[in-house]
Coordinates of C-alpha atoms in Angstrom, one line a residue:
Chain A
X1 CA -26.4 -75.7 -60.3
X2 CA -26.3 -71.9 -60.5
X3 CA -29.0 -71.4 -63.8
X4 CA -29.7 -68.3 -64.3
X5 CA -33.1 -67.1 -65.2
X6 CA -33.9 -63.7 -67.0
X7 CA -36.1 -61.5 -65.2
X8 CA -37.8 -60.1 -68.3
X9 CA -38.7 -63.1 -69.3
X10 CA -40.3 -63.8 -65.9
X11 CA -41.7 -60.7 -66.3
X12 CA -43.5 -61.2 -69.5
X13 CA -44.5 -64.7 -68.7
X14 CA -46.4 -63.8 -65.2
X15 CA -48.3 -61.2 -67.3
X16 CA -49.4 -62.9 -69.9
X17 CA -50.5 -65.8 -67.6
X18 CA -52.4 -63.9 -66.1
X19 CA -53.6 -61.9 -69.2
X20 CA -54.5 -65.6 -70.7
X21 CA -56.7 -66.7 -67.8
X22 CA -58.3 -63.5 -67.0
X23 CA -59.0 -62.3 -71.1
X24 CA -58.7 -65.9 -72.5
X25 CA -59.7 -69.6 -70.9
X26 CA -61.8 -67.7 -68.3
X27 CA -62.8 -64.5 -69.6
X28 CA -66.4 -64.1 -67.7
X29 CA -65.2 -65.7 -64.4
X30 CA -62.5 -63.5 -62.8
X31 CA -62.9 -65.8 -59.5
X32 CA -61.9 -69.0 -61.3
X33 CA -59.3 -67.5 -63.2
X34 CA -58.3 -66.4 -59.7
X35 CA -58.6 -69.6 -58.2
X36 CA -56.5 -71.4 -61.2
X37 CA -53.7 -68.3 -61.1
X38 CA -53.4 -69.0 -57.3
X39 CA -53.1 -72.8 -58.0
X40 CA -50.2 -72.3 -60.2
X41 CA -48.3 -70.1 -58.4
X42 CA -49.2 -72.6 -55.1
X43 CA -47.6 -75.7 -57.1
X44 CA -44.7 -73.3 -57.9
X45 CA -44.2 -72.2 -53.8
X46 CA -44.2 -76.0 -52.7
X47 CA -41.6 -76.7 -55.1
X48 CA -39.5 -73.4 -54.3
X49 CA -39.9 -74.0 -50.5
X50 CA -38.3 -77.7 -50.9
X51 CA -35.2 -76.5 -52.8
X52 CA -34.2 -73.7 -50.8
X53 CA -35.1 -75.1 -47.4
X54 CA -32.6 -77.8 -48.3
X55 CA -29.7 -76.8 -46.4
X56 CA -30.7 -75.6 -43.2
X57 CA -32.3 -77.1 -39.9
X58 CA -35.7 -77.3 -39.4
X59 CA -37.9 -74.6 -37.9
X60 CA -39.1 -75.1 -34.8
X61 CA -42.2 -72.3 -35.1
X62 CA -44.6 -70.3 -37.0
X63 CA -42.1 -67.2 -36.6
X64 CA -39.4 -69.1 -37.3
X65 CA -41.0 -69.8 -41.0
X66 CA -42.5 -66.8 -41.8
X67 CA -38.8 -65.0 -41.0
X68 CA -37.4 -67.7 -43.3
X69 CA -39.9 -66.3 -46.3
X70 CA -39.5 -62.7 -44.9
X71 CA -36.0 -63.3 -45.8
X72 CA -34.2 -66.0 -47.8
X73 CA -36.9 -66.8 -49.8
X74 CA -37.8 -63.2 -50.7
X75 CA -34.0 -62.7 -51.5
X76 CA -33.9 -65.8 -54.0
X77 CA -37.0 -64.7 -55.8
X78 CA -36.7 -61.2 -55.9
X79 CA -33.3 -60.2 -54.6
X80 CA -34.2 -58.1 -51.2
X81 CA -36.1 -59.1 -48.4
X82 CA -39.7 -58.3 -47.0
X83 CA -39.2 -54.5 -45.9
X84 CA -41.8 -54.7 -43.0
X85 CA -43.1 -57.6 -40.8
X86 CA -46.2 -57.4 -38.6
X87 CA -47.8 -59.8 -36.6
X88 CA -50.7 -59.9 -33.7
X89 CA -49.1 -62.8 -32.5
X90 CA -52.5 -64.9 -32.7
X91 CA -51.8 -66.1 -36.4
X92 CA -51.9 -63.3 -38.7
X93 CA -48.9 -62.0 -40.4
X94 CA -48.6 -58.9 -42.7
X95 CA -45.2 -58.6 -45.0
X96 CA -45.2 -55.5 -46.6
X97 CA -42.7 -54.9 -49.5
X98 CA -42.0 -50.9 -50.7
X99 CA -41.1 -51.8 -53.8
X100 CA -42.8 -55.4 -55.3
X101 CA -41.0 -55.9 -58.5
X102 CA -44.2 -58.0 -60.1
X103 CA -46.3 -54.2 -59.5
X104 CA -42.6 -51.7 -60.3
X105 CA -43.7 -51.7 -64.1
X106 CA -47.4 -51.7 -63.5
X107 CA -49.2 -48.4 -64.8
X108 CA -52.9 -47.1 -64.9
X109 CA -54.3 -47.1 -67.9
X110 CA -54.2 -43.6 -68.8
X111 CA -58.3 -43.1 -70.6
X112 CA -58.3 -40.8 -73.5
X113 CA -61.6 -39.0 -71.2
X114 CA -59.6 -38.4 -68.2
X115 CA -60.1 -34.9 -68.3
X116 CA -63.6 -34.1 -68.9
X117 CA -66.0 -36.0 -66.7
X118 CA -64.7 -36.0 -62.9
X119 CA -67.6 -39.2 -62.2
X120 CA -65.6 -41.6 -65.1
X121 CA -62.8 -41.7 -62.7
X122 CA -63.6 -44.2 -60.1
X123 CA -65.1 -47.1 -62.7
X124 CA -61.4 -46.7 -64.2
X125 CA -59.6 -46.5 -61.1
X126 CA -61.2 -49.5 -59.6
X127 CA -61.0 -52.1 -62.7
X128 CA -57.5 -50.7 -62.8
X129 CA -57.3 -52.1 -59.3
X130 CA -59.1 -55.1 -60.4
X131 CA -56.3 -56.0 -63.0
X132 CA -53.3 -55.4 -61.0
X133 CA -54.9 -57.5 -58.0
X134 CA -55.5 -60.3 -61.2
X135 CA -51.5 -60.0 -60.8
X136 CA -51.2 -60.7 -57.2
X137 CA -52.9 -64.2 -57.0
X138 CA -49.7 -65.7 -58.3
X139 CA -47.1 -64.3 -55.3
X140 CA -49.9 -65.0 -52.4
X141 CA -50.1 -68.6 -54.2
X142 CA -46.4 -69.2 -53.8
X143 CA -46.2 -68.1 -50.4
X144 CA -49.5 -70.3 -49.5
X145 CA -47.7 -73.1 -51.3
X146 CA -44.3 -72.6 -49.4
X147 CA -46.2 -72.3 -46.3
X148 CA -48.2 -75.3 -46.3
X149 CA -45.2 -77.0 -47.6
X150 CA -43.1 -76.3 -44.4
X151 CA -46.4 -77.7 -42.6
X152 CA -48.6 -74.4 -41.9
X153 CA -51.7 -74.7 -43.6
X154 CA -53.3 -70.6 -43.7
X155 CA -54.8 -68.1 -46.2
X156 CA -53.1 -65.9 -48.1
X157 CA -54.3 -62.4 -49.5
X158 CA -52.8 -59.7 -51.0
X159 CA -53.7 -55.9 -50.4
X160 CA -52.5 -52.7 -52.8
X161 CA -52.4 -49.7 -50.8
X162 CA -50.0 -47.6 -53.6
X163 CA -48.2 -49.2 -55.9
X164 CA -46.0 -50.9 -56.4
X165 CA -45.9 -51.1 -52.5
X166 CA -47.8 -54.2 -51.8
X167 CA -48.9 -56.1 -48.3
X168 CA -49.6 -59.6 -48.2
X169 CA -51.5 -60.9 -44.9
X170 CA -51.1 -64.1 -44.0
X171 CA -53.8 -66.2 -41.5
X172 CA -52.2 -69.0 -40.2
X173 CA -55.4 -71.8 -40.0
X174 CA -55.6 -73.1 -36.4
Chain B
X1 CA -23.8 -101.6 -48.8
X2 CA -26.3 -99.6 -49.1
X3 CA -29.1 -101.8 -49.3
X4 CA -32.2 -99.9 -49.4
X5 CA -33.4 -96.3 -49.8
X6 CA -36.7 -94.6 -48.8
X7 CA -38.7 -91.5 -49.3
X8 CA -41.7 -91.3 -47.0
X9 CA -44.0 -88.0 -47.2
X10 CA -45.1 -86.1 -44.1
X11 CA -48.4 -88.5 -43.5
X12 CA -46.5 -91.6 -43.3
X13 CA -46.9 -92.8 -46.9
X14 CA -44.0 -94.0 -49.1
X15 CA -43.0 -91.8 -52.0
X16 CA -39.9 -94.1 -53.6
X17 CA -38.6 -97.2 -52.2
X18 CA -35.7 -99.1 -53.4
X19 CA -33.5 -101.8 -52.5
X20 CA -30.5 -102.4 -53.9
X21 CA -29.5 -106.7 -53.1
X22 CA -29.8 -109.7 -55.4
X23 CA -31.8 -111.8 -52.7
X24 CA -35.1 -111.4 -52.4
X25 CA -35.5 -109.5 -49.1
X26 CA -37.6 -106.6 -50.7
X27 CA -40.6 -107.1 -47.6
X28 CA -38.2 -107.7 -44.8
X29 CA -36.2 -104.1 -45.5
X30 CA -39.2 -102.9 -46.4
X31 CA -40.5 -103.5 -42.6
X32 CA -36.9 -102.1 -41.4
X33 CA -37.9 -99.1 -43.3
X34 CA -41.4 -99.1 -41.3
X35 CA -39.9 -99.6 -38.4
X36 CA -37.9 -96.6 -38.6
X37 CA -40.7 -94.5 -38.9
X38 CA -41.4 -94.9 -35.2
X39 CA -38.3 -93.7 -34.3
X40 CA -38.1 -90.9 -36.5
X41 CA -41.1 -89.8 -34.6
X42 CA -39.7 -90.2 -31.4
X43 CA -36.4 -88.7 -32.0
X44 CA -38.3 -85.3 -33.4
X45 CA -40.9 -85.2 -30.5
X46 CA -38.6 -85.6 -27.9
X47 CA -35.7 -82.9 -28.6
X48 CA -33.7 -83.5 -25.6
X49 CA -32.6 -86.4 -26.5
X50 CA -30.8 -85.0 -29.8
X51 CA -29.3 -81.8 -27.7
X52 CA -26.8 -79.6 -29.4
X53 CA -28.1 -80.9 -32.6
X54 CA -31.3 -79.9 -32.4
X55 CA -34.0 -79.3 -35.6
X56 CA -30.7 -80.5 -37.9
X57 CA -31.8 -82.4 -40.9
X58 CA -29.9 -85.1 -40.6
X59 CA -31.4 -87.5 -37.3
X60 CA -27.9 -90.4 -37.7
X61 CA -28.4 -93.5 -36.2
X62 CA -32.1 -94.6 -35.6
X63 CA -31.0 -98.3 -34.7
X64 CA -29.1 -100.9 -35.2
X65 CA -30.3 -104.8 -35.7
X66 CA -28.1 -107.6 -36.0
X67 CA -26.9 -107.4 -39.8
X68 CA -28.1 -103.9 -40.6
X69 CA -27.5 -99.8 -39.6
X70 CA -30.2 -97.6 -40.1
X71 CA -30.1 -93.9 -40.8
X72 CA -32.4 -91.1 -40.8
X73 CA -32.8 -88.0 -42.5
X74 CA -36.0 -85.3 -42.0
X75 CA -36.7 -82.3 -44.4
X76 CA -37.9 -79.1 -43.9
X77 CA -41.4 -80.2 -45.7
X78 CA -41.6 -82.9 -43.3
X79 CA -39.9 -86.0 -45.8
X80 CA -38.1 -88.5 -44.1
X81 CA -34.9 -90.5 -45.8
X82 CA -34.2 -93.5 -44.6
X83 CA -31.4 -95.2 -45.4
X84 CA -30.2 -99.3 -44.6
X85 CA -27.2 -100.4 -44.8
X86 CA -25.3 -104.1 -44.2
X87 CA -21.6 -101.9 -43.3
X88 CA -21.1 -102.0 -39.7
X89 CA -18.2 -99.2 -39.4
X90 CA -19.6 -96.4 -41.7
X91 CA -18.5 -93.0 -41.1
X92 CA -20.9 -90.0 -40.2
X93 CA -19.2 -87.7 -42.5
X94 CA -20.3 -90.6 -45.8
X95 CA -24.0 -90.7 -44.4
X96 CA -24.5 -87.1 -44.4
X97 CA -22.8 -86.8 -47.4
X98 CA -25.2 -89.3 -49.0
X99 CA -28.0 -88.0 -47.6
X100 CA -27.1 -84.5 -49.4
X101 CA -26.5 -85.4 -52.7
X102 CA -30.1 -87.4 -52.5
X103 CA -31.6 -84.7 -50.9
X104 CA -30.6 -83.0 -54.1
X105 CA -31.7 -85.5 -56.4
X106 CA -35.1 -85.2 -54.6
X107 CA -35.6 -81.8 -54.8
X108 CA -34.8 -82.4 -58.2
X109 CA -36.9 -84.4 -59.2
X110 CA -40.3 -82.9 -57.4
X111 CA -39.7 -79.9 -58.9
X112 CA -40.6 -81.7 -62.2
X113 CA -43.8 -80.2 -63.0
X114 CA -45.4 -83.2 -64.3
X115 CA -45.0 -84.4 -60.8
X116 CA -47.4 -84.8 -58.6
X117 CA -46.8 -83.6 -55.1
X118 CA -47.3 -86.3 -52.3
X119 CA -48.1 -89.0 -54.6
X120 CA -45.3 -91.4 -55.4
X121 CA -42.1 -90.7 -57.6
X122 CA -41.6 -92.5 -60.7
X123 CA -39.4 -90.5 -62.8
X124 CA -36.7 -92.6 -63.9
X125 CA -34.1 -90.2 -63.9
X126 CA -34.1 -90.1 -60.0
X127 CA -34.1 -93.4 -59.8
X128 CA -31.2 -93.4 -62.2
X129 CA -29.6 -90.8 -60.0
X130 CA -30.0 -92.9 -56.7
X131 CA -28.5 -95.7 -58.0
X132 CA -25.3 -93.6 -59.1
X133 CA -25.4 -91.9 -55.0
X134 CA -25.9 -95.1 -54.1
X135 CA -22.9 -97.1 -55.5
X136 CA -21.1 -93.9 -55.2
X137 CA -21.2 -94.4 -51.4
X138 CA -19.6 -97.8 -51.6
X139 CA -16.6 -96.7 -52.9
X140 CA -16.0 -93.2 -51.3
X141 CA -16.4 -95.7 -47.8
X142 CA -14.1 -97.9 -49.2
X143 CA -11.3 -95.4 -50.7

């Protein structure tokens, strides 16, 4: 009871993971690299939602569940809660976190050419974006996994507005 | 005694099934255990019933038969424990405290991850473990 885990070394490992799958076993297929990154992180939210659901009643909604992750589960992984909560009260959820520590020591990739051709920008912006979404496929597998889990089978994405503040919307499946 | 102890995922199917007598009675607990299952059911779909304790984890007595008590126990992930057992006075306060520490040991032991979720459990160190809660309960009932 009561292991600690260092952060850094979570840190390292979810970045290389991903490095691995994206540069590595699956270099010319971003989507399955995508798929397998979610997989993992899906076994590792079914395991997570067993243990920390262990000593408390059971929920008796959707809400009820998605509160539980908003909070509690967000606490224990990354030690504050879900900053905003939406919902259109027909399924979809959006938790919104200011500050997601898997993005806090993401950078751009500064290019040696910033500075002299203004039309170079968005091809490095958007891979940029591309790699740091590569990251995200892990947290919206863990909360897919601890969702389905508790017994609510839905879809998970994840949406960078500015980082590190990160959204993930969740569609519950009907 | 505790005389049998059962994991059964969220569709029904058994996970780990034990019993613990010298006799061979293995298919006649086994159908206690089934049995269960209907009530487990029952009690979860029909709230009322359980009033103040409503959505806890631990659902107490399902039924009695003639030699043996039979308690049940629901997850969050939808995992039933079922317990059998041959006492006939046994205290709330020793079920629930069994049904934690194997709540534990279950937990445990699916967060292996060489195990495979919803198929059965055959790591040997839970069943290790289950054994020790199990005996465990004799005595602390007894003491």
């Amino acid at each position: 009871m009561g292991r600690e885990v260092s952060e850094s070394c979570v840190d390292s490992l979810l970045t290389e993971m991903v490095s691995s799958y994206c540069d590595r076993f699956y270099a010319n297929k971003p989507d399955l690299a995508a798929r397998r990154i979610e997989a993992i992180g899906f076994q590792v939210g079914l395991q997570l939602s067993e243990r920390y659901t262990m000593e408390r009643p059971r929920f008796s909604d959707h809400l009820e569940a998605i509160k539980f992750i908003c909070k509690d589960f967000w606490s224990e992984l990354f030690k504050k809660q879900i900053d905003n909560l939406k919902t259109n009260h027909r399924g979809t959820f959006v938790l919104q976190d200011n500050r997601f520590r898997w993005l806090a020591r993401m950078s751009v990739d500064p290019s040696p050419e910033n500075g002299d051709l203004s039309q170079d920008n968005p091809p490095a912006e958007n891979k940029a974006a591309q790699a740091t979404s590569m990251h995200l496929y892990f947290p919206c597998g863990i909360i897919r996994g601890a969702l389905s889990n508790l017994g609510i089978p839905c879809a998970v994405t994840a949406d960078i507005s500015n980082l590190p503040a990160c959204s993930f919307v969740v569609r519950i499946k009907a | 005694m505790i005389v049998c102890v059962a994991v059964v995922g969220h569709q029904n199917n058994p996970l780990y099934i034990q019993s613990f007598t010298e006799a061979d009675d293995a298919l006649k607990l086994h159908h206690i255990v089934h049995c269960s299952l209907d009530v487990v059911d029952e009690r979860v779909n029909n709230p009322k019933k359980s009033g103040p304790t409503l959505n806890e984890t631990f659902l107490g007595l399902l039924y009695p038969t003639e030699n043996y008590k039979v308690y049940g126990y629901l997850t969050n992930t939808k995992v039933k424990f079922i317990l059998v057992t041959t006492d006939l006075d046994v205290r709330d306060a020793d079920v629930r405290n069994f049904f934690r520490r194997f709540h534990a040991a279950y937990v445990d032991a699916v967060s292996n991850p060489f195990h495979v979720p919803g198929k059965k459990i055959t790591s040997r160190t839970f069943a290790e473990r289950v054994s020790t809660i199990v005996k465990s309960f004799g005595s602390s009932s007894a003491g």
